[in-house]
PDB file of C-alpha atoms in Angstrom:
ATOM      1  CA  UNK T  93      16.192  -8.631   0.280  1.00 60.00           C
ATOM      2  CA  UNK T  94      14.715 -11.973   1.249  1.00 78.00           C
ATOM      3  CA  UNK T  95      11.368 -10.994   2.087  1.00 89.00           C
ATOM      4  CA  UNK T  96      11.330  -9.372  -1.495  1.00 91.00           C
ATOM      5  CA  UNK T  97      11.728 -13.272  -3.061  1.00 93.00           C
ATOM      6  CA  UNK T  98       8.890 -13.896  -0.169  1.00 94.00           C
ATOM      7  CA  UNK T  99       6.673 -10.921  -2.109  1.00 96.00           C
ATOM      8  CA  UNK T 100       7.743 -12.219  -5.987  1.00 96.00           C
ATOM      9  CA  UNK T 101       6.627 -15.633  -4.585  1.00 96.00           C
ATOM     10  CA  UNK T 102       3.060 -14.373  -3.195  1.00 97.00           C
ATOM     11  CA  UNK T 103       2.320 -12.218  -6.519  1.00 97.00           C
ATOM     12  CA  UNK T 104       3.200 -15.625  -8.378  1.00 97.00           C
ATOM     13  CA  UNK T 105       0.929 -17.649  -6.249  1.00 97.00           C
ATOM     14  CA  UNK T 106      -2.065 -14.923  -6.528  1.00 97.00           C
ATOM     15  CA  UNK T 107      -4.924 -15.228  -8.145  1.00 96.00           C
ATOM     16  CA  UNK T 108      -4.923 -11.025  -8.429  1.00 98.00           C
ATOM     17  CA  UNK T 109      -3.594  -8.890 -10.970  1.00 97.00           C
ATOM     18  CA  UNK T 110      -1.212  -6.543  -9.541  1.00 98.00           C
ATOM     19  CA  UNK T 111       1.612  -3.513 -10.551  1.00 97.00           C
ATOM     20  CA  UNK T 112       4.654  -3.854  -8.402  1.00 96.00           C
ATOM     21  CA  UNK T 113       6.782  -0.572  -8.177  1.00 95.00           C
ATOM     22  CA  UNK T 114      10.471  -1.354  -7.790  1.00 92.00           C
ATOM     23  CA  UNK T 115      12.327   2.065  -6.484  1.00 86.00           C
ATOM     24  CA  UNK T 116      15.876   1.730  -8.096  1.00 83.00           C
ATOM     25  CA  UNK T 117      18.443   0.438  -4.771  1.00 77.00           C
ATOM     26  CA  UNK T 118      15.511  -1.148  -3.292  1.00 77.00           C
ATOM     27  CA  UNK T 119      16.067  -4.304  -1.379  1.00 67.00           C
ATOM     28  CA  UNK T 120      19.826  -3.176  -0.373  1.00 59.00           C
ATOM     29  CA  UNK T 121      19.826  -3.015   3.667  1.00 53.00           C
ATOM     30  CA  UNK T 122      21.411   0.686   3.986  1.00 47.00           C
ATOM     31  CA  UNK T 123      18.407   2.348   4.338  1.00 48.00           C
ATOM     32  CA  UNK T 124      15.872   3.899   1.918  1.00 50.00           C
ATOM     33  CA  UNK T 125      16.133   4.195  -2.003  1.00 49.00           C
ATOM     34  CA  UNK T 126      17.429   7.753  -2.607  1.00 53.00           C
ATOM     35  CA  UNK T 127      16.517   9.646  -5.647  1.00 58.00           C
ATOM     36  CA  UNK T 128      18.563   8.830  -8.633  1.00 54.00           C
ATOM     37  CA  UNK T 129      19.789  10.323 -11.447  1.00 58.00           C
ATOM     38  CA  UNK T 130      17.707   8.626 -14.939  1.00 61.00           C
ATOM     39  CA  UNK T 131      19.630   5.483 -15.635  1.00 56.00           C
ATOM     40  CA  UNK T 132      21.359   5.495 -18.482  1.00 59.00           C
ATOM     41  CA  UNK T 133      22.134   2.903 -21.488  1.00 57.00           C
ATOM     42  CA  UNK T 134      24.936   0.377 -19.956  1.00 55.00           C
ATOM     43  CA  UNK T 135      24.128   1.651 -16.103  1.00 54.00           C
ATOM     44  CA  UNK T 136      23.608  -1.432 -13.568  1.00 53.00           C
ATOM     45  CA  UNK T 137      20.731  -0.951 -10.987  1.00 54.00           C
ATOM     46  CA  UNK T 138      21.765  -2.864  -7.772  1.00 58.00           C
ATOM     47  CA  UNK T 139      18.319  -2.818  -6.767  1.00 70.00           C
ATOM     48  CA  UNK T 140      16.019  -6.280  -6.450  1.00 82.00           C
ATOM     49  CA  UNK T 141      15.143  -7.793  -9.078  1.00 85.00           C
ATOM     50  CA  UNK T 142      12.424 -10.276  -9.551  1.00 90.00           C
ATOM     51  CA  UNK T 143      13.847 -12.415 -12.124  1.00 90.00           C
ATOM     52  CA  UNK T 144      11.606 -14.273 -14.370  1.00 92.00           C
ATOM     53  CA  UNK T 145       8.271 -13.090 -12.675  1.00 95.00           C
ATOM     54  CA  UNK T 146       7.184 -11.402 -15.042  1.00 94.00           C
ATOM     55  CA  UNK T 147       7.428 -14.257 -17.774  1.00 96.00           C
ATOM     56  CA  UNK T 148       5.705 -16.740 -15.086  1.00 96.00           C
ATOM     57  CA  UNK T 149       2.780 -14.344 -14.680  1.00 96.00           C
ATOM     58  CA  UNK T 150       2.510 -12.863 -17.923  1.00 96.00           C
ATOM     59  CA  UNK T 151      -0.355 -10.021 -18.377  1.00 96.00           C
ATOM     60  CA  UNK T 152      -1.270 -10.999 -14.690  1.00 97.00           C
ATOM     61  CA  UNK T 153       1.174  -8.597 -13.798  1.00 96.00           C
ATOM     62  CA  UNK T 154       3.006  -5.250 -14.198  1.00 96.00           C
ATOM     63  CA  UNK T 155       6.101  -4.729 -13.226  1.00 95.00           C
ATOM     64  CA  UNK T 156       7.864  -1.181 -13.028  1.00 94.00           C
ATOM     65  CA  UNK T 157      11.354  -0.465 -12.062  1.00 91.00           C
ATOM     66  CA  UNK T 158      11.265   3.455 -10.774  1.00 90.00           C
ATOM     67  CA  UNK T 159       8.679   6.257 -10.741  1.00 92.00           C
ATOM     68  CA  UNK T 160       4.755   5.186 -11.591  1.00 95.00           C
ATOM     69  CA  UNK T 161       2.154   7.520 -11.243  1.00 96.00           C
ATOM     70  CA  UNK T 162       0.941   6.145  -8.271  1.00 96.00           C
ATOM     71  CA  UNK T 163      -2.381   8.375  -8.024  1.00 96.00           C
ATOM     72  CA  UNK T 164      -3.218   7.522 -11.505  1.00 97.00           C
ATOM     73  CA  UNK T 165      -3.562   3.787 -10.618  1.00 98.00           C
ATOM     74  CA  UNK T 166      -4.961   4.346  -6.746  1.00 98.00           C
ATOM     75  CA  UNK T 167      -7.715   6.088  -8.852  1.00 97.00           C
ATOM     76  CA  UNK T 168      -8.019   3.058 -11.693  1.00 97.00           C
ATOM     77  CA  UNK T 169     -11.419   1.674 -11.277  1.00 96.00           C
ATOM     78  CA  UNK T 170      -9.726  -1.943 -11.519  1.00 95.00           C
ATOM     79  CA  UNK T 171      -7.698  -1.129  -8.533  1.00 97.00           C
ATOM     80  CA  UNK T 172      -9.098  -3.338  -5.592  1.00 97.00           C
ATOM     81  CA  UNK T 173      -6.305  -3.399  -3.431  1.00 98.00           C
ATOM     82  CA  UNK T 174      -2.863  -1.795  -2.139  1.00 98.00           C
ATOM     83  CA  UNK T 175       0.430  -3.231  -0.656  1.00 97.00           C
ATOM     84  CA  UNK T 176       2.034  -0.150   1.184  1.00 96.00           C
ATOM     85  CA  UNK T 177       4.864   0.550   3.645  1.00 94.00           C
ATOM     86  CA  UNK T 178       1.761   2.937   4.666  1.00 96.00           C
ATOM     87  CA  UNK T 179       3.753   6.169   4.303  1.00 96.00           C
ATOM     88  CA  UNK T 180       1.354   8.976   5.208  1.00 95.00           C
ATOM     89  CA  UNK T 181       0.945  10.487   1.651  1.00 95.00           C
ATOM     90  CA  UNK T 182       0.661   7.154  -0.024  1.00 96.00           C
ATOM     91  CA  UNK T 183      -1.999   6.372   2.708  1.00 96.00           C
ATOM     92  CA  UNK T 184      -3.694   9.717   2.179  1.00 95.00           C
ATOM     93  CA  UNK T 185      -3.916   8.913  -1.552  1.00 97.00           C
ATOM     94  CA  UNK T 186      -5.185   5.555  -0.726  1.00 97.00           C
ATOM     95  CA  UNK T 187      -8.114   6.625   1.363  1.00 96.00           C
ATOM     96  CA  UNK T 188      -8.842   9.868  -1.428  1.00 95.00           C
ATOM     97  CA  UNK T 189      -9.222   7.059  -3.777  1.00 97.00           C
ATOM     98  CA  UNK T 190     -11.132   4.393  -1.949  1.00 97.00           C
ATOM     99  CA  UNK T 191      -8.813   1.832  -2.051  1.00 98.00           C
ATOM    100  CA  UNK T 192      -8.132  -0.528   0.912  1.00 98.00           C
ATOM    101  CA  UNK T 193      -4.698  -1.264   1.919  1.00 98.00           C
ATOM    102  CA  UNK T 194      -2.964  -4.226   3.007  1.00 98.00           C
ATOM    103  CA  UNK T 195      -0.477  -2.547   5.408  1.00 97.00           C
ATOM    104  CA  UNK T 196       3.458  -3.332   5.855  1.00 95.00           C
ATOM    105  CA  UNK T 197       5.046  -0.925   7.826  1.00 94.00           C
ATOM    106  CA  UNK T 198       8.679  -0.982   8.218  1.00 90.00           C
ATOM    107  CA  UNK T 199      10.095   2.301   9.929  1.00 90.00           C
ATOM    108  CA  UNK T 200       8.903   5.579  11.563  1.00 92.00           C
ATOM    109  CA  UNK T 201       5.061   6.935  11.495  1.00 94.00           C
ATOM    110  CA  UNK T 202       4.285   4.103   9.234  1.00 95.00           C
ATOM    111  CA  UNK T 203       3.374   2.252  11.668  1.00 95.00           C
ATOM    112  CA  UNK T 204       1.510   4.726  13.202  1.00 95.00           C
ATOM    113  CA  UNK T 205      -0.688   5.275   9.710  1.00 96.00           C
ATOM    114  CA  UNK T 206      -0.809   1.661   9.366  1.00 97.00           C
ATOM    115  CA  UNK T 207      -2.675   1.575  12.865  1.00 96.00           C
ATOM    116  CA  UNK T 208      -4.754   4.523  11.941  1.00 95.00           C
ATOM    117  CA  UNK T 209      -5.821   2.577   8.830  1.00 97.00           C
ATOM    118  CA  UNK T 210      -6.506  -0.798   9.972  1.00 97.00           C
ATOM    119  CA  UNK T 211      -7.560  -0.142  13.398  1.00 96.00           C
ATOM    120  CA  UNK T 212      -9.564   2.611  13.481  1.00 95.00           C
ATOM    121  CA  UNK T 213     -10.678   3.318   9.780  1.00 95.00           C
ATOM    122  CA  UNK T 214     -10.813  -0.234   9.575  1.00 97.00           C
ATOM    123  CA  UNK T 215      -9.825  -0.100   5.489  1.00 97.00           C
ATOM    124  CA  UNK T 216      -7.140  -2.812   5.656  1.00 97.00           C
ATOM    125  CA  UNK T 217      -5.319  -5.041   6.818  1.00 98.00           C
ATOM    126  CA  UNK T 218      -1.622  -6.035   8.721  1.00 97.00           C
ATOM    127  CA  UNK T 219       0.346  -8.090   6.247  1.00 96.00           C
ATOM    128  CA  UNK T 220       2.316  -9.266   9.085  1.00 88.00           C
ATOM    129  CA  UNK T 221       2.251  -8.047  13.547  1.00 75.00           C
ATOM    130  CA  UNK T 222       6.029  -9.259  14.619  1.00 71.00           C
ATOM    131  CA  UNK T 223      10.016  -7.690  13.196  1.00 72.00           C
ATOM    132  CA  UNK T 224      10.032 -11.254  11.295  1.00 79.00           C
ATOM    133  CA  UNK T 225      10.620 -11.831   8.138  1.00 88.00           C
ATOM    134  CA  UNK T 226       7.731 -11.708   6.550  1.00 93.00           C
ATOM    135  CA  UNK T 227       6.747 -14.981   4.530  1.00 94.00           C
ATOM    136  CA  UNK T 228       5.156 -15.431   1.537  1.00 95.00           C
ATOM    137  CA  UNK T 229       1.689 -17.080   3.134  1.00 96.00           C
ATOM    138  CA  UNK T 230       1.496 -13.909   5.250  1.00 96.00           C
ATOM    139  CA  UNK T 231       1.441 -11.416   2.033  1.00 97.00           C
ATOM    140  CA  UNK T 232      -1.048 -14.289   0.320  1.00 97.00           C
ATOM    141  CA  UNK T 233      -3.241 -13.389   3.258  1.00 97.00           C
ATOM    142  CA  UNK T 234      -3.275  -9.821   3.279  1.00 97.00           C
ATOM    143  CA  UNK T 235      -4.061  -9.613   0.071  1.00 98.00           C
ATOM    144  CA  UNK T 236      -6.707 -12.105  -0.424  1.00 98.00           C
ATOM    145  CA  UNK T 237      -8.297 -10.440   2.702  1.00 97.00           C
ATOM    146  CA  UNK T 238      -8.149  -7.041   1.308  1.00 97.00           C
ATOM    147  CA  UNK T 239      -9.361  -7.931  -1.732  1.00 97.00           C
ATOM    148  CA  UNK T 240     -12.488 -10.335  -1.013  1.00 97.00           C
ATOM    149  CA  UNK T 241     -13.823  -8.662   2.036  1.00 97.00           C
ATOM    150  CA  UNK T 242     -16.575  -6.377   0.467  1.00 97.00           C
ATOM    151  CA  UNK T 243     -17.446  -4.316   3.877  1.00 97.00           C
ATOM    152  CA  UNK T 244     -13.794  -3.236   3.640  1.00 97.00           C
ATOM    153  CA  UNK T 245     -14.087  -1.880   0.423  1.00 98.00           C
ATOM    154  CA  UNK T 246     -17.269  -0.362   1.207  1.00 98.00           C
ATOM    155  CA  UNK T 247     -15.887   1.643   3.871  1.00 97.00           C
ATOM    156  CA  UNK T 248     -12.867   2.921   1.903  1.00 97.00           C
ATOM    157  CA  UNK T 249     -15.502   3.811  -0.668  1.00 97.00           C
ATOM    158  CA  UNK T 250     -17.175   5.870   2.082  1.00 94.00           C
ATOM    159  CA  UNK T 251     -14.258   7.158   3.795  1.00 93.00           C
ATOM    160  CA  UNK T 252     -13.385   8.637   0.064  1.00 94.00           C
ATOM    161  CA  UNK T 253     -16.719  10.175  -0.603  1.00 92.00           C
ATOM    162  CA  UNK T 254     -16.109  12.113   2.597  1.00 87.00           C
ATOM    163  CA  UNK T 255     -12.529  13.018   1.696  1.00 84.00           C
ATOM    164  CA  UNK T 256     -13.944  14.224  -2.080  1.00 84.00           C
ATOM    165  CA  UNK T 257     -16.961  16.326  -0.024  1.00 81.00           C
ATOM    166  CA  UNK T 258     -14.437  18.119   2.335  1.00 76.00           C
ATOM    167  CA  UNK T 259     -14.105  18.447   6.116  1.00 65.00           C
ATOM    168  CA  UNK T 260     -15.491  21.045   7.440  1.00 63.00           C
ATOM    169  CA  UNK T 261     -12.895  24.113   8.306  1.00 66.00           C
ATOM    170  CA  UNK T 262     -14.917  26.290  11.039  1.00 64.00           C
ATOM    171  CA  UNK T 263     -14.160  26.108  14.180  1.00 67.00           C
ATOM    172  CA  UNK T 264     -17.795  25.772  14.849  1.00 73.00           C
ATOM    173  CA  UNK T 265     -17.482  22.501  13.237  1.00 75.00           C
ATOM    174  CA  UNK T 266     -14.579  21.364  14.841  1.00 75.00           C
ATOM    175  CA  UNK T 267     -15.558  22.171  18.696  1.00 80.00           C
ATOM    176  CA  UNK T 268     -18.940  19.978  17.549  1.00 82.00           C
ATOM    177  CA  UNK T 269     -16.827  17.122  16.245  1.00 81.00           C
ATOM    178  CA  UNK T 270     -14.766  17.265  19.341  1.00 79.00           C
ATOM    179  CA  UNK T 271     -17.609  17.218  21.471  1.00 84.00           C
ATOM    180  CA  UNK T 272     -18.864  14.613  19.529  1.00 84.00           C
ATOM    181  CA  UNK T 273     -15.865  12.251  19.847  1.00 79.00           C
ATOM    182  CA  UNK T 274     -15.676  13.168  23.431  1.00 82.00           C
ATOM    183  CA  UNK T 275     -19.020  11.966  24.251  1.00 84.00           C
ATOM    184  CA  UNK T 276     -18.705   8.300  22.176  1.00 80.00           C
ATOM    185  CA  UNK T 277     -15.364   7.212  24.070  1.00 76.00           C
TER     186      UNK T 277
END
């Protein structure tokens, strides 16, 4: 829960807009949100909240508490940038879209797609390397990187316009591709 008053601190700080997404029972340390049933009048989330952020940054800011349409705003035209946990469909989206990523990975192959995306693809960013809490300056930095460096955006531009034209599906293609990798290492 602590590095969540780090992230309410960083989105206050920014100079971006931004839409948080707050999965009911986030924040609580036994594991991932679950699905839940739709809250009803009286219930009590026991979720994070980020109280009074949203009167501090006023229009700056959007802030949901359970399901967005998440491809909807990958594919807004104002969208410059996304914080992710770099789960592989949310990455996949990302990347369809264009979008570069600041990555924070915190369990499983999300580290693995976070790799893949900053790494290799070279569309984003690590908001933090080390199991520490992540501070606020750190998620400042990811996100001003992500969203200032123009040959990163470029790239998940391009990277998208290859997505939207298809990969090729013979194996004709693929044996080339191989061959192609295996001669450039």
């Amino acid at each position: 829960m602590e590095e969540y008053g780090q992230l309410a601190d960083a989105l206050e700080e920014s100079r971006w807009a931004f839409i948080w997404v707050i999965q009911p029972g986030s924040g609580k340390r036994h594991g991932p949100p679950q699905p839940q049933p739709q809250p009803q009048p009286g219930d009590e989330d026991e979720g994070y909240k980020p109280v009074g952020l949203q009167e501090k940054v006023g229009k700056r800011g959007m802030i949901i508490t359970g399901w967005a349409p998440q491809l909807v705003i990958l594919s807004h035209p104002s969208t410059g940038g996304f914080l992710s946990h770099c789960g592989w469909n949310s990455s996949v989206e990302a990347i369809g879209r264009g979008v570069p990523i600041s990555a924070w990975p915190i369990r499983g192959d999300q580290f693995y797609s976070a790799k893949l995306l900053v790494d290799h693809l070279k569309i984003g960013v690590m908001v933090t390397s080390g199991d520490e809490l992540v501070k606020k300056s750190e998620i400042l930095e990811a996100i001003d990187r992500v969203m200032d460096d123009e040959e990163t955006h470029e790239r998940a531009k391009n990277l998208s316009r290859i997505f939207e034209a298809g990969l090729p599906s013979t194996s004709t293609a693929s044996i080339k591709a191989f061959l192609q990798l295996l001669s450039s290492i």
